[in-house]
Amino acid sequence: MEPRFNLFDSPTAAKVAQRFYNAALPLERSTLPKTLRELVELRVSQLNGCGFCVDVHTKEAAAAGETALRLHLVATWRHSTVFTAAERAALALAEEGTRLGDRGVSDETWAAVREHYDDDQVGALVCLVSLINAATRMNVIVHNPGGSYEPGMFADLSN
Protein backbone atom coordinates (compact mmCIF):
# COMPACT_ATOMS: atom_id res chain seq x y z
CA MET A 1 0.00 0.00 0.00
CA GLU A 2 1.29 3.40 -0.93
CA PRO A 3 0.10 6.55 0.79
CA ARG A 4 -2.28 8.62 -1.28
CA PHE A 5 -0.95 11.85 0.12
CA ASN A 6 1.65 13.07 2.58
CA LEU A 7 -0.13 15.36 5.01
CA PHE A 8 3.20 16.97 5.92
CA ASP A 9 3.58 18.19 2.32
CA SER A 10 0.52 20.40 2.81
CA PRO A 11 1.36 23.54 4.80
CA THR A 12 -2.12 23.63 6.28
CA ALA A 13 -2.28 19.92 7.14
CA ALA A 14 1.25 20.05 8.57
CA LYS A 15 0.20 22.91 10.88
CA VAL A 16 -2.88 20.97 11.96
CA ALA A 17 -0.76 17.85 12.61
CA GLN A 18 1.65 19.87 14.74
CA ARG A 19 -1.21 21.43 16.71
CA PHE A 20 -2.80 18.01 17.09
CA TYR A 21 0.43 16.63 18.53
CA ASN A 22 0.72 19.59 20.88
CA ALA A 23 -2.94 19.30 21.91
CA ALA A 24 -2.17 15.77 23.09
CA LEU A 25 0.88 16.75 25.18
CA PRO A 26 -1.16 17.43 28.36
CA LEU A 27 -2.26 13.79 28.21
CA GLU A 28 1.40 12.81 28.61
CA ARG A 29 1.45 14.74 31.88
CA SER A 30 -1.85 13.29 33.13
CA THR A 31 -1.99 10.63 35.81
CA LEU A 32 -3.22 8.07 33.29
CA PRO A 33 -0.42 5.53 32.89
CA LYS A 34 1.37 5.62 29.53
CA THR A 35 0.61 1.94 28.94
CA LEU A 36 -3.12 2.50 29.50
CA ARG A 37 -3.12 5.42 27.10
CA GLU A 38 -1.37 3.32 24.48
CA LEU A 39 -3.79 0.38 24.95
CA VAL A 40 -6.77 2.72 24.49
CA GLU A 41 -5.21 4.28 21.40
CA LEU A 42 -4.33 0.85 20.05
CA ARG A 43 -7.91 -0.37 20.44
CA VAL A 44 -9.36 2.68 18.68
CA SER A 45 -6.77 2.25 15.91
CA GLN A 46 -7.79 -1.37 15.46
CA LEU A 47 -11.48 -0.49 15.31
CA ASN A 48 -10.86 2.19 12.69
CA GLY A 49 -8.57 -0.04 10.62
CA CYS A 50 -5.59 2.29 10.82
CA GLY A 51 -2.44 0.27 10.16
CA PHE A 52 -0.22 3.28 10.77
CA CYS A 53 -1.78 4.02 14.17
CA VAL A 54 -1.72 0.35 15.19
CA ASP A 55 2.00 0.38 14.36
CA VAL A 56 2.57 3.56 16.39
CA HIS A 57 0.66 2.51 19.49
CA THR A 58 1.89 -1.08 19.54
CA LYS A 59 5.50 0.11 19.44
CA GLU A 60 4.96 2.97 21.91
CA ALA A 61 3.21 0.59 24.33
CA ALA A 62 6.05 -1.92 24.08
CA ALA A 63 8.60 0.85 24.62
CA ALA A 64 6.65 1.88 27.73
CA GLY A 65 6.89 -1.67 29.10
CA GLU A 66 3.64 -3.25 27.92
CA THR A 67 3.89 -7.02 27.40
CA ALA A 68 3.51 -8.74 24.07
CA LEU A 69 0.72 -10.93 25.50
CA ARG A 70 -1.43 -7.97 26.46
CA LEU A 71 -0.75 -6.21 23.15
CA HIS A 72 -1.85 -9.31 21.26
CA LEU A 73 -5.02 -9.57 23.34
CA VAL A 74 -6.22 -5.95 23.09
CA ALA A 75 -8.44 -6.82 20.12
CA THR A 76 -10.13 -9.49 22.23
CA TRP A 77 -9.98 -7.80 25.62
CA ARG A 78 -13.54 -8.82 26.51
CA HIS A 79 -12.49 -12.46 26.19
CA SER A 80 -9.14 -12.17 27.97
CA THR A 81 -8.07 -12.40 31.59
CA VAL A 82 -5.05 -10.09 31.44
CA PHE A 83 -6.80 -6.73 31.84
CA THR A 84 -7.87 -5.13 35.13
CA ALA A 85 -11.38 -3.84 35.77
CA ALA A 86 -10.11 -0.27 35.34
CA GLU A 87 -8.46 -1.14 32.02
CA ARG A 88 -11.64 -2.87 30.87
CA ALA A 89 -13.65 0.26 31.67
CA ALA A 90 -11.22 2.40 29.64
CA LEU A 91 -11.26 -0.05 26.72
CA ALA A 92 -15.07 -0.15 26.76
CA LEU A 93 -15.13 3.66 26.69
CA ALA A 94 -12.69 3.58 23.77
CA GLU A 95 -14.90 1.19 21.83
CA GLU A 96 -18.19 2.89 22.55
CA GLY A 97 -16.68 6.34 22.02
CA THR A 98 -15.41 5.17 18.63
CA ARG A 99 -18.65 3.50 17.57
CA LEU A 100 -20.90 6.39 18.53
CA GLY A 101 -23.42 5.54 15.81
CA ASP A 102 -24.13 2.14 17.39
CA ARG A 103 -25.56 3.50 20.64
CA GLY A 104 -23.06 5.94 22.07
CA VAL A 105 -21.41 5.44 25.43
CA SER A 106 -23.68 3.35 27.62
CA ASP A 107 -24.59 4.28 31.17
CA GLU A 108 -22.95 1.03 32.32
CA THR A 109 -19.65 1.90 30.69
CA TRP A 110 -19.78 5.46 31.98
CA ALA A 111 -20.45 4.18 35.52
CA ALA A 112 -17.49 1.79 35.28
CA VAL A 113 -15.21 4.58 34.08
CA ARG A 114 -16.39 6.85 36.93
CA GLU A 115 -15.79 4.04 39.43
CA HIS A 116 -12.15 3.62 38.45
CA TYR A 117 -10.97 7.09 37.43
CA ASP A 118 -11.04 10.54 39.03
CA ASP A 119 -12.40 13.62 37.26
CA ASP A 120 -9.09 14.59 35.68
CA GLN A 121 -8.50 11.05 34.43
CA VAL A 122 -12.02 10.85 33.00
CA GLY A 123 -11.42 14.11 31.17
CA ALA A 124 -8.11 12.77 29.89
CA LEU A 125 -9.75 9.55 28.67
CA VAL A 126 -12.49 11.45 26.82
CA CYS A 127 -9.88 13.68 25.15
CA LEU A 128 -7.64 10.70 24.35
CA VAL A 129 -10.45 8.75 22.66
CA SER A 130 -11.54 11.83 20.73
CA LEU A 131 -8.05 12.75 19.53
CA ILE A 132 -7.06 9.23 18.45
CA ASN A 133 -10.31 8.86 16.55
CA ALA A 134 -9.52 12.00 14.58
CA ALA A 135 -5.92 10.89 13.98
CA THR A 136 -6.94 7.44 12.75
CA ARG A 137 -9.44 8.94 10.36
CA MET A 138 -6.82 11.24 8.84
CA ASN A 139 -4.39 8.36 8.37
CA VAL A 140 -6.98 5.99 6.91
CA ILE A 141 -8.20 8.62 4.45
CA VAL A 142 -4.69 9.13 3.04
CA HIS A 143 -3.76 5.42 3.31
CA ASN A 144 -0.78 5.83 5.63
CA PRO A 145 0.59 2.28 5.97
CA GLY A 146 1.92 0.73 9.14
CA GLY A 147 5.35 -0.77 9.59
CA SER A 148 7.89 2.02 9.55
CA TYR A 149 7.22 3.85 12.82
CA GLU A 150 9.99 4.19 15.40
CA PRO A 151 9.12 5.16 19.00
CA GLY A 152 9.51 8.88 19.61
CA MET A 153 9.51 9.67 15.89
CA PHE A 154 7.14 12.62 16.25
CA ALA A 155 8.88 14.33 19.17
CA ASP A 156 10.13 17.09 16.89
CA LEU A 157 6.52 18.18 16.25
CA SER A 158 6.29 19.82 19.68
CA ASN A 159 6.78 23.54 19.74
Coordinates of N, CA and C in Angstrom, one line a residue:
M1 N 0.8 -1.2 0.0 CA 0.0 0.0 0.0 C 0.9 1.2 0.0
E2 N 0.6 2.1 -0.9 CA 1.3 3.4 -0.9 C 0.4 4.5 -0.4
P3 N 0.9 5.4 0.3 CA 0.1 6.5 0.8 C -0.4 7.3 -0.4
R4 N -1.7 7.8 -0.2 CA -2.3 8.6 -1.3 C -1.7 10.0 -1.3
F5 N -1.3 10.5 -0.1 CA -1.0 11.8 0.1 C -0.1 12.0 1.4
N6 N 0.9 12.8 1.4 CA 1.7 13.1 2.6 C 1.1 14.3 3.2
L7 N 0.5 14.2 4.3 CA -0.1 15.4 5.0 C 0.9 16.4 5.4
F8 N 2.2 16.0 5.6 CA 3.2 17.0 5.9 C 3.7 17.8 4.7
D9 N 3.3 17.4 3.5 CA 3.6 18.2 2.3 C 2.6 19.3 2.1
S10 N 1.5 19.3 2.9 CA 0.5 20.4 2.8 C 0.8 21.3 4.0
P11 N 1.1 22.6 3.7 CA 1.4 23.5 4.8 C 0.2 23.6 5.8
T12 N -1.0 23.6 5.4 CA -2.1 23.6 6.3 C -2.2 22.3 7.1
A13 N -2.2 21.2 6.4 CA -2.3 19.9 7.1 C -1.1 19.7 8.1
A14 N 0.1 20.2 7.7 CA 1.2 20.0 8.6 C 1.1 20.9 9.8
K15 N 0.5 22.1 9.7 CA 0.2 22.9 10.9 C -0.8 22.2 11.8
V16 N -1.9 21.7 11.2 CA -2.9 21.0 12.0 C -2.3 19.8 12.7
A17 N -1.4 19.0 12.0 CA -0.8 17.9 12.6 C 0.1 18.3 13.8
Q18 N 0.8 19.4 13.6 CA 1.6 19.9 14.7 C 0.8 20.3 15.9
R19 N -0.3 21.0 15.6 CA -1.2 21.4 16.7 C -1.9 20.2 17.4
F20 N -2.2 19.2 16.6 CA -2.8 18.0 17.1 C -1.8 17.4 18.1
Y21 N -0.6 17.2 17.7 CA 0.4 16.6 18.5 C 0.5 17.4 19.8
N22 N 0.6 18.7 19.7 CA 0.7 19.6 20.9 C -0.5 19.6 21.8
A23 N -1.7 19.4 21.1 CA -2.9 19.3 21.9 C -2.9 18.1 22.8
A24 N -2.2 17.0 22.3 CA -2.2 15.8 23.1 C -1.1 15.8 24.2
L25 N -0.2 16.7 24.2 CA 0.9 16.8 25.2 C 0.4 16.8 26.6
P26 N -0.7 17.5 27.0 CA -1.2 17.4 28.4 C -1.5 16.0 28.8
L27 N -1.9 15.2 27.9 CA -2.3 13.8 28.2 C -1.0 13.0 28.7
E28 N 0.1 13.4 28.2 CA 1.4 12.8 28.6 C 1.7 13.2 30.1
R29 N 1.2 14.3 30.5 CA 1.4 14.7 31.9 C 0.3 14.4 32.8
S30 N -0.7 13.7 32.3 CA -1.9 13.3 33.1 C -1.4 12.1 34.0
T31 N -2.3 11.8 34.9 CA -2.0 10.6 35.8 C -2.4 9.3 35.2
L32 N -2.9 9.3 34.0 CA -3.2 8.1 33.3 C -1.9 7.4 32.9
P33 N -1.7 6.2 33.2 CA -0.4 5.5 32.9 C -0.2 5.5 31.4
K34 N 1.0 5.6 31.0 CA 1.4 5.6 29.5 C 0.9 4.3 28.9
T35 N 1.0 3.2 29.5 CA 0.6 1.9 28.9 C -0.9 1.9 28.7
L36 N -1.7 2.4 29.7 CA -3.1 2.5 29.5 C -3.5 3.4 28.3
R37 N -2.8 4.5 28.2 CA -3.1 5.4 27.1 C -2.8 4.7 25.8
E38 N -1.7 4.0 25.7 CA -1.4 3.3 24.5 C -2.3 2.2 24.2
L39 N -2.8 1.5 25.2 CA -3.8 0.4 25.0 C -5.1 1.0 24.4
V40 N -5.5 2.1 25.0 CA -6.8 2.7 24.5 C -6.6 3.2 23.1
E41 N -5.5 3.8 22.8 CA -5.2 4.3 21.4 C -5.1 3.1 20.4
L42 N -4.5 2.0 20.9 CA -4.3 0.9 20.0 C -5.7 0.3 19.7
R43 N -6.6 0.2 20.7 CA -7.9 -0.4 20.4 C -8.7 0.5 19.5
V44 N -8.7 1.8 19.6 CA -9.4 2.7 18.7 C -8.8 2.5 17.3
S45 N -7.4 2.4 17.2 CA -6.8 2.3 15.9 C -7.2 1.0 15.2
Q46 N -7.3 -0.1 16.0 CA -7.8 -1.4 15.5 C -9.2 -1.2 14.9
L47 N -10.1 -0.6 15.7 CA -11.5 -0.5 15.3 C -11.6 0.3 14.0
N48 N -10.8 1.3 13.9 CA -10.9 2.2 12.7 C -10.0 1.7 11.5
G49 N -9.3 0.6 11.7 CA -8.6 0.0 10.6 C -7.4 0.8 10.2
C50 N -6.7 1.4 11.1 CA -5.6 2.3 10.8 C -4.3 1.5 11.1
G51 N -3.7 1.0 10.0 CA -2.4 0.3 10.2 C -1.3 1.1 10.7
F52 N -1.3 2.4 10.3 CA -0.2 3.3 10.8 C -0.4 3.5 12.3
C53 N -1.6 3.8 12.7 CA -1.8 4.0 14.2 C -1.6 2.8 15.0
V54 N -2.0 1.6 14.5 CA -1.7 0.3 15.2 C -0.2 0.2 15.4
D55 N 0.5 0.5 14.3 CA 2.0 0.4 14.4 C 2.5 1.3 15.4
V56 N 2.1 2.6 15.4 CA 2.6 3.6 16.4 C 2.3 3.1 17.8
H57 N 1.0 2.8 18.1 CA 0.7 2.5 19.5 C 1.1 1.1 20.0
T58 N 1.3 0.2 19.1 CA 1.9 -1.1 19.5 C 3.3 -0.9 20.0
K59 N 4.1 -0.1 19.1 CA 5.5 0.1 19.4 C 5.7 1.0 20.6
E60 N 4.8 2.1 20.8 CA 5.0 3.0 21.9 C 4.6 2.2 23.2
A61 N 3.6 1.4 23.1 CA 3.2 0.6 24.3 C 4.3 -0.4 24.7
A62 N 4.9 -1.0 23.8 CA 6.0 -1.9 24.1 C 7.2 -1.1 24.7
A63 N 7.5 0.0 24.1 CA 8.6 0.8 24.6 C 8.3 1.3 26.0
A64 N 7.0 1.5 26.4 CA 6.6 1.9 27.7 C 6.6 0.7 28.7
G65 N 6.8 -0.5 28.2 CA 6.9 -1.7 29.1 C 5.7 -2.6 29.0
E66 N 4.8 -2.4 28.1 CA 3.6 -3.2 27.9 C 4.1 -4.6 27.4
T67 N 3.5 -5.7 27.8 CA 3.9 -7.0 27.4 C 3.3 -7.4 26.0
A68 N 4.0 -8.3 25.4 CA 3.5 -8.7 24.1 C 2.2 -9.4 24.2
L69 N 2.0 -10.2 25.3 CA 0.7 -10.9 25.5 C -0.4 -10.0 25.5
R70 N -0.3 -8.9 26.3 CA -1.4 -8.0 26.5 C -1.7 -7.2 25.2
L71 N -0.6 -6.9 24.4 CA -0.7 -6.2 23.2 C -1.5 -7.1 22.2
H72 N -1.2 -8.4 22.2 CA -1.8 -9.3 21.3 C -3.3 -9.5 21.6
L73 N -3.6 -9.3 22.9 CA -5.0 -9.6 23.3 C -5.9 -8.3 23.4
V74 N -5.4 -7.2 23.1 CA -6.2 -6.0 23.1 C -7.5 -6.1 22.2
A75 N -7.3 -6.7 21.0 CA -8.4 -6.8 20.1 C -9.5 -7.7 20.7
T76 N -9.2 -8.6 21.6 CA -10.1 -9.5 22.2 C -10.2 -9.3 23.7
W77 N -10.1 -8.1 24.2 CA -10.0 -7.8 25.6 C -11.2 -8.3 26.4
R78 N -12.3 -8.3 25.8 CA -13.5 -8.8 26.5 C -13.5 -10.3 26.8
H79 N -12.6 -11.0 26.1 CA -12.5 -12.5 26.2 C -11.1 -12.8 26.7
S80 N -10.5 -12.0 27.5 CA -9.1 -12.2 28.0 C -9.1 -11.9 29.5
T81 N -8.2 -12.5 30.1 CA -8.1 -12.4 31.6 C -6.9 -11.5 32.0
V82 N -6.3 -10.8 31.1 CA -5.0 -10.1 31.4 C -5.3 -8.6 31.7
F83 N -6.5 -8.1 31.6 CA -6.8 -6.7 31.8 C -7.6 -6.5 33.1
T84 N -7.2 -5.4 33.9 CA -7.9 -5.1 35.1 C -9.3 -4.6 34.9
A85 N -10.0 -4.4 35.9 CA -11.4 -3.8 35.8 C -11.3 -2.4 35.3
A86 N -10.3 -1.7 35.8 CA -10.1 -0.3 35.3 C -9.7 -0.2 33.9
E87 N -8.8 -1.1 33.4 CA -8.5 -1.1 32.0 C -9.6 -1.5 31.1
R88 N -10.4 -2.5 31.6 CA -11.6 -2.9 30.9 C -12.6 -1.7 30.7
A89 N -12.8 -0.9 31.7 CA -13.7 0.3 31.7 C -13.1 1.2 30.6
A90 N -11.8 1.5 30.6 CA -11.2 2.4 29.6 C -11.3 1.8 28.2
L91 N -11.1 0.5 28.0 CA -11.3 -0.1 26.7 C -12.7 0.0 26.2
A92 N -13.7 -0.2 27.1 CA -15.1 -0.1 26.8 C -15.4 1.3 26.3
L93 N -14.9 2.3 27.1 CA -15.1 3.7 26.7 C -14.5 3.9 25.3
A94 N -13.3 3.4 25.1 CA -12.7 3.6 23.8 C -13.5 3.0 22.6
E95 N -14.1 1.8 22.9 CA -14.9 1.2 21.8 C -16.2 1.9 21.6
E96 N -16.9 2.2 22.7 CA -18.2 2.9 22.5 C -18.0 4.3 22.1
G97 N -16.9 5.0 22.5 CA -16.7 6.3 22.0 C -16.3 6.4 20.6
T98 N -15.8 5.3 20.0 CA -15.4 5.2 18.6 C -16.6 4.8 17.8
R99 N -17.5 4.0 18.3 CA -18.6 3.5 17.6 C -19.9 4.3 18.0
L100 N -19.8 5.6 18.0 CA -20.9 6.4 18.5 C -22.2 6.1 17.8
G101 N -22.2 5.8 16.6 CA -23.4 5.5 15.8 C -24.2 4.3 16.3
D102 N -23.5 3.4 16.9 CA -24.1 2.1 17.4 C -25.1 2.4 18.5
R103 N -24.7 3.1 19.5 CA -25.6 3.5 20.6 C -24.9 4.6 21.5
G104 N -23.8 5.0 21.2 CA -23.1 5.9 22.1 C -22.4 5.2 23.3
V105 N -22.0 6.0 24.2 CA -21.4 5.4 25.4 C -22.5 5.1 26.4
S106 N -22.6 3.8 26.8 CA -23.7 3.3 27.6 C -23.5 3.9 29.0
D107 N -24.6 3.9 29.8 CA -24.6 4.3 31.2 C -23.7 3.3 32.0
E108 N -23.7 2.0 31.6 CA -22.9 1.0 32.3 C -21.5 1.3 32.2
T109 N -21.1 1.6 30.9 CA -19.6 1.9 30.7 C -19.2 3.2 31.4
W110 N -20.1 4.2 31.3 CA -19.8 5.5 32.0 C -19.6 5.2 33.5
A111 N -20.5 4.5 34.1 CA -20.5 4.2 35.5 C -19.2 3.4 35.9
A112 N -18.7 2.5 35.0 CA -17.5 1.8 35.3 C -16.3 2.7 35.2
V113 N -16.3 3.6 34.2 CA -15.2 4.6 34.1 C -15.2 5.5 35.3
R114 N -16.3 6.0 35.8 CA -16.4 6.9 36.9 C -16.0 6.1 38.2
E115 N -16.2 4.8 38.3 CA -15.8 4.0 39.4 C -14.3 3.9 39.5
H116 N -13.6 3.9 38.4 CA -12.2 3.6 38.4 C -11.3 4.8 38.2
Y117 N -11.8 5.9 37.8 CA -11.0 7.1 37.4 C -11.5 8.4 38.1
D118 N -10.6 9.3 38.5 CA -11.0 10.5 39.0 C -11.4 11.5 37.9
D119 N -11.9 12.7 38.3 CA -12.4 13.6 37.3 C -11.3 14.0 36.2
D120 N -10.1 14.2 36.6 CA -9.1 14.6 35.7 C -8.8 13.4 34.7
Q121 N -8.8 12.2 35.3 CA -8.5 11.0 34.4 C -9.6 10.8 33.5
V122 N -10.9 11.0 33.9 CA -12.0 10.9 33.0 C -11.9 11.9 31.9
G123 N -11.6 13.1 32.2 CA -11.4 14.1 31.2 C -10.3 13.7 30.2
A124 N -9.2 13.2 30.7 CA -8.1 12.8 29.9 C -8.5 11.6 29.0
L125 N -9.3 10.7 29.5 CA -9.8 9.6 28.7 C -10.7 10.0 27.5
V126 N -11.6 10.9 27.9 CA -12.5 11.5 26.8 C -11.7 12.2 25.7
C127 N -10.7 13.0 26.1 CA -9.9 13.7 25.1 C -9.0 12.7 24.4
L128 N -8.5 11.7 25.0 CA -7.6 10.7 24.4 C -8.4 10.0 23.3
V129 N -9.6 9.5 23.6 CA -10.5 8.8 22.7 C -10.8 9.7 21.5
S130 N -11.2 10.9 21.8 CA -11.5 11.8 20.7 C -10.4 12.1 19.8
L131 N -9.2 12.4 20.3 CA -8.0 12.7 19.5 C -7.6 11.6 18.7
I132 N -7.5 10.4 19.2 CA -7.1 9.2 18.5 C -8.1 8.9 17.4
N133 N -9.3 9.1 17.6 CA -10.3 8.9 16.5 C -10.1 9.8 15.4
A134 N -9.8 11.1 15.7 CA -9.5 12.0 14.6 C -8.2 11.6 13.9
A135 N -7.2 11.3 14.6 CA -5.9 10.9 14.0 C -6.0 9.7 13.1
T136 N -6.8 8.6 13.6 CA -6.9 7.4 12.8 C -7.7 7.8 11.5
R137 N -8.7 8.6 11.6 CA -9.4 8.9 10.4 C -8.6 9.7 9.3
M138 N -7.7 10.6 9.8 CA -6.8 11.2 8.8 C -5.9 10.2 8.2
N139 N -5.3 9.3 8.9 CA -4.4 8.4 8.4 C -5.1 7.3 7.5
V140 N -6.3 6.9 7.8 CA -7.0 6.0 6.9 C -7.4 6.7 5.6
I141 N -7.8 7.9 5.7 CA -8.2 8.6 4.4 C -7.0 8.7 3.5
V142 N -5.8 9.0 4.0 CA -4.7 9.1 3.0 C -3.9 7.8 2.9
H143 N -4.4 6.7 3.4 CA -3.8 5.4 3.3 C -2.3 5.4 3.9
N144 N -2.1 6.0 5.0 CA -0.8 5.8 5.6 C -0.6 4.4 6.1
P145 N 0.4 3.7 5.6 CA 0.6 2.3 6.0 C 1.4 2.1 7.3
G146 N 1.2 1.0 7.9 CA 1.9 0.7 9.1 C 3.2 0.0 8.8
G147 N 4.1 0.0 9.7 CA 5.3 -0.8 9.6 C 6.6 0.0 9.7
S148 N 6.6 1.3 9.6 CA 7.9 2.0 9.6 C 8.1 2.9 10.8
Y149 N 7.1 2.9 11.7 CA 7.2 3.9 12.8 C 8.3 3.4 13.8
E150 N 9.0 4.4 14.3 CA 10.0 4.2 15.4 C 9.5 5.0 16.6
P151 N 9.6 4.4 17.8 CA 9.1 5.2 19.0 C 9.8 6.5 19.1
G152 N 9.0 7.5 19.4 CA 9.5 8.9 19.6 C 9.7 9.7 18.3
M153 N 9.3 9.1 17.2 CA 9.5 9.7 15.9 C 8.9 11.1 15.7
F154 N 7.8 11.3 16.4 CA 7.1 12.6 16.2 C 7.5 13.7 17.3
A155 N 8.5 13.4 18.1 CA 8.9 14.3 19.2 C 9.2 15.7 18.7
D156 N 9.7 15.8 17.4 CA 10.1 17.1 16.9 C 8.9 17.9 16.5
L157 N 7.7 17.4 16.6 CA 6.5 18.2 16.3 C 6.1 19.2 17.4
S158 N 6.7 18.9 18.6 CA 6.3 19.8 19.7 C 6.9 21.2 19.5
N159 N 6.2 22.2 19.9 CA 6.8 23.5 19.7 C 6.9 24.2 21.1

